[in-house]
Tab-separated table of C-alpha atoms in Angstrom:
chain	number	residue	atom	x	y	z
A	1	UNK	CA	-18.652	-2.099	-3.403
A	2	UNK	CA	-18.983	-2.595	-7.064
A	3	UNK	CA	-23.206	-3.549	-6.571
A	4	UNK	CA	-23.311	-0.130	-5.006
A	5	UNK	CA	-21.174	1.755	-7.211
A	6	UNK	CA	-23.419	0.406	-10.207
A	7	UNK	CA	-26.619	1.320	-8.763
A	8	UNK	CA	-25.508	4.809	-8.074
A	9	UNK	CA	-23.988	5.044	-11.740
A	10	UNK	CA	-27.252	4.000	-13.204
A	11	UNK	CA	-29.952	5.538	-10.773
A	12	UNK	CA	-27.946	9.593	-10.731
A	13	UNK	CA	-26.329	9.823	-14.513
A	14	UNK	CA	-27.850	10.528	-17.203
A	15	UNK	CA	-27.790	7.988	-20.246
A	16	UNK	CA	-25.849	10.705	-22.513
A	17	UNK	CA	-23.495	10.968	-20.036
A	18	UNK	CA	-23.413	7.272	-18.253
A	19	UNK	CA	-19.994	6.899	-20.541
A	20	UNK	CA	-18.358	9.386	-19.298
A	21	UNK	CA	-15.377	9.650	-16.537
A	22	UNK	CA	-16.356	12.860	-15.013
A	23	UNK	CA	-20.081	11.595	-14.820
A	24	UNK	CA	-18.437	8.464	-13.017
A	25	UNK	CA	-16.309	11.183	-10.643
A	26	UNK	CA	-19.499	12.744	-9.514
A	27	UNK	CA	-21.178	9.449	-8.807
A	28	UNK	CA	-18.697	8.255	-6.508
A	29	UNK	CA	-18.503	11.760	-4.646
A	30	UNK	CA	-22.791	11.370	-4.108
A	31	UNK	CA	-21.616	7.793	-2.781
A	32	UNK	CA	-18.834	9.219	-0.675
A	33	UNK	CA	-20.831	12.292	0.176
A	34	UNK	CA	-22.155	10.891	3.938
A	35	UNK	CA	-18.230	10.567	4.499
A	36	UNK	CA	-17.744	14.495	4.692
A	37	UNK	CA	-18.378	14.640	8.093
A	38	UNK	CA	-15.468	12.272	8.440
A	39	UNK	CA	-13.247	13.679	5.435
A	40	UNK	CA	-12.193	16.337	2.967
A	41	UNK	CA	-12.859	15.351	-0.104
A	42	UNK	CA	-11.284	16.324	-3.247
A	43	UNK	CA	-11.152	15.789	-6.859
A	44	UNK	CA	-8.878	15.721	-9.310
A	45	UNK	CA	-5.682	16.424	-6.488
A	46	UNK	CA	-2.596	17.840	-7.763
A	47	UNK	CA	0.155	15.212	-6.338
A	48	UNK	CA	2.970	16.866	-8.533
A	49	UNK	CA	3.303	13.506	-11.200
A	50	UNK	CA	-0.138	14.483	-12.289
A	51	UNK	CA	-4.283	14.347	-10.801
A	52	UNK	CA	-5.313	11.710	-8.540
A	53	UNK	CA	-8.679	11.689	-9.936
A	54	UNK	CA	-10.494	11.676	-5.952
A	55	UNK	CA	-8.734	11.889	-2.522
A	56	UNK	CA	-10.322	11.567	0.685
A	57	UNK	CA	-7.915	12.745	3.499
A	58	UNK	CA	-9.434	12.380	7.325
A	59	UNK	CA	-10.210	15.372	8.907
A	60	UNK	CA	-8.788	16.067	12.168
A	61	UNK	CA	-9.233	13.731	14.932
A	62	UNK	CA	-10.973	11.539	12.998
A	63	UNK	CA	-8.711	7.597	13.239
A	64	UNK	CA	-9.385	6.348	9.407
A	65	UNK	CA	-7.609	5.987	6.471
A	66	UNK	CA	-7.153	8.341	3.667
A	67	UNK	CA	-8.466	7.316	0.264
A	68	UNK	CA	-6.530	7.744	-3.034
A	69	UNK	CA	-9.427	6.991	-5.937
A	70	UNK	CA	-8.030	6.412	-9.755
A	71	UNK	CA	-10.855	5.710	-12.145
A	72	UNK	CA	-10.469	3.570	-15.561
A	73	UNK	CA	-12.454	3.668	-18.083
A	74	UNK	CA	-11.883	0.236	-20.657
A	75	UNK	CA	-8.837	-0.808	-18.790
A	76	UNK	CA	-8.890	-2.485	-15.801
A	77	UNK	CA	-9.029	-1.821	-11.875
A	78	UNK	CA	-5.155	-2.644	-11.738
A	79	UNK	CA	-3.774	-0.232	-13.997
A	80	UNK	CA	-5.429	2.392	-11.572
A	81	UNK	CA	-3.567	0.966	-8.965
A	82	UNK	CA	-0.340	0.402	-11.287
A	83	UNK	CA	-0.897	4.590	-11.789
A	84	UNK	CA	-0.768	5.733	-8.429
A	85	UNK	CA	1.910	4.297	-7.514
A	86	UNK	CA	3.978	4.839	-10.481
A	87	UNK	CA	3.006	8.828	-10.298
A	88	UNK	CA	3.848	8.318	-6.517
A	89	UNK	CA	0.371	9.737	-5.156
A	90	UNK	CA	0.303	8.709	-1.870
A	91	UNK	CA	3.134	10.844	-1.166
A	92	UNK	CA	1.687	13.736	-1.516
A	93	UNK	CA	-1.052	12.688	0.934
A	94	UNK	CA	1.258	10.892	3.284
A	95	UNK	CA	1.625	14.374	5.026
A	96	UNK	CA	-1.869	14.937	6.013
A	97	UNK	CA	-2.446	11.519	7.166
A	98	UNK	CA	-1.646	8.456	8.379
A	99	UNK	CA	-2.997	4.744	7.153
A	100	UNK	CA	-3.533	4.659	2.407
A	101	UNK	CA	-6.364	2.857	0.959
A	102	UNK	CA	-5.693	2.695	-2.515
A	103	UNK	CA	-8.791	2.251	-4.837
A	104	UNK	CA	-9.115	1.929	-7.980
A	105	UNK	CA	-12.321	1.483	-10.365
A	106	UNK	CA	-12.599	0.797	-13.978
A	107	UNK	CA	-15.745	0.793	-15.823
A	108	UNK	CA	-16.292	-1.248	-19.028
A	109	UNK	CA	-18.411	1.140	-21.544
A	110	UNK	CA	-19.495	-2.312	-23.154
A	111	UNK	CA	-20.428	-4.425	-20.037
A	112	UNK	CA	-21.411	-1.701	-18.381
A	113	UNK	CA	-19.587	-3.328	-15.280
A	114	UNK	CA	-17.483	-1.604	-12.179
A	115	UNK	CA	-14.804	-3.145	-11.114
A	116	UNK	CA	-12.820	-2.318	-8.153
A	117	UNK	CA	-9.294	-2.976	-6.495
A	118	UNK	CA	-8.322	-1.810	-3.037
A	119	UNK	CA	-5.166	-2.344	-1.239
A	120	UNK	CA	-3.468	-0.381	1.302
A	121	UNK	CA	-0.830	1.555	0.966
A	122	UNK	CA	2.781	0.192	2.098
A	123	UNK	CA	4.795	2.646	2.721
């Protein structure tokens, strides 16, 4: 996930915006766009303990998991992960939806690397 995540980052942003987190947001949603059929999409989702930065919650009849998305920037994937469930996100989702992935993704303004932690939700 993180090979593909990088090659998005550095083929669709701009270099005087590659730093940024918002430039990061909209690269993921062009990687996540082919899931719209599947998905509603949203960014930056109110979950009353503050903005999960990107949630992906299944549209009707469609069996997959919902998607809560923190992004990092300098930190690391876990602290994402560490946030969501600390601010409780996937409660706010748990009402629209069944099965939680929860991902997070930090990227290293230095390294220029993604990382990426996913885990599912245990509710």
């Amino acid at each position: 996930m993180t090979r593909a995540l990088e090659a998005a980052h550095s083929d669709d942003t701009s270099i005087l915006n590659y730093n940024d987190e918002n430039s990061l947001a909209c690269v993921i949603s062009i990687a996540y766009y082919y899931a719209k059929n599947d998905y509603h999409v949203h960014r930056e989702y109110a979950t009353g303990k503050g903005f999960a930065d990107l949630v992906m919650i299944p549209r009707n009849g469609i069996n997959k998991p919902a998607l809560i998305v923190e992004l990092k920037k300098d930190k690391d994937a876990e602290a994402g992960i560490d946030q969501i469930k600390r601010r409780n996100y996937p409660q706010k989702v748990a009402e629209y939806t069944g099965d939680i992935l929860l991902v997070a993704i930090n990227y290293d303004t230095e390294t220029k690397q993604h990382t990426c932690h996913i885990e599912q939700w245990a509710k």
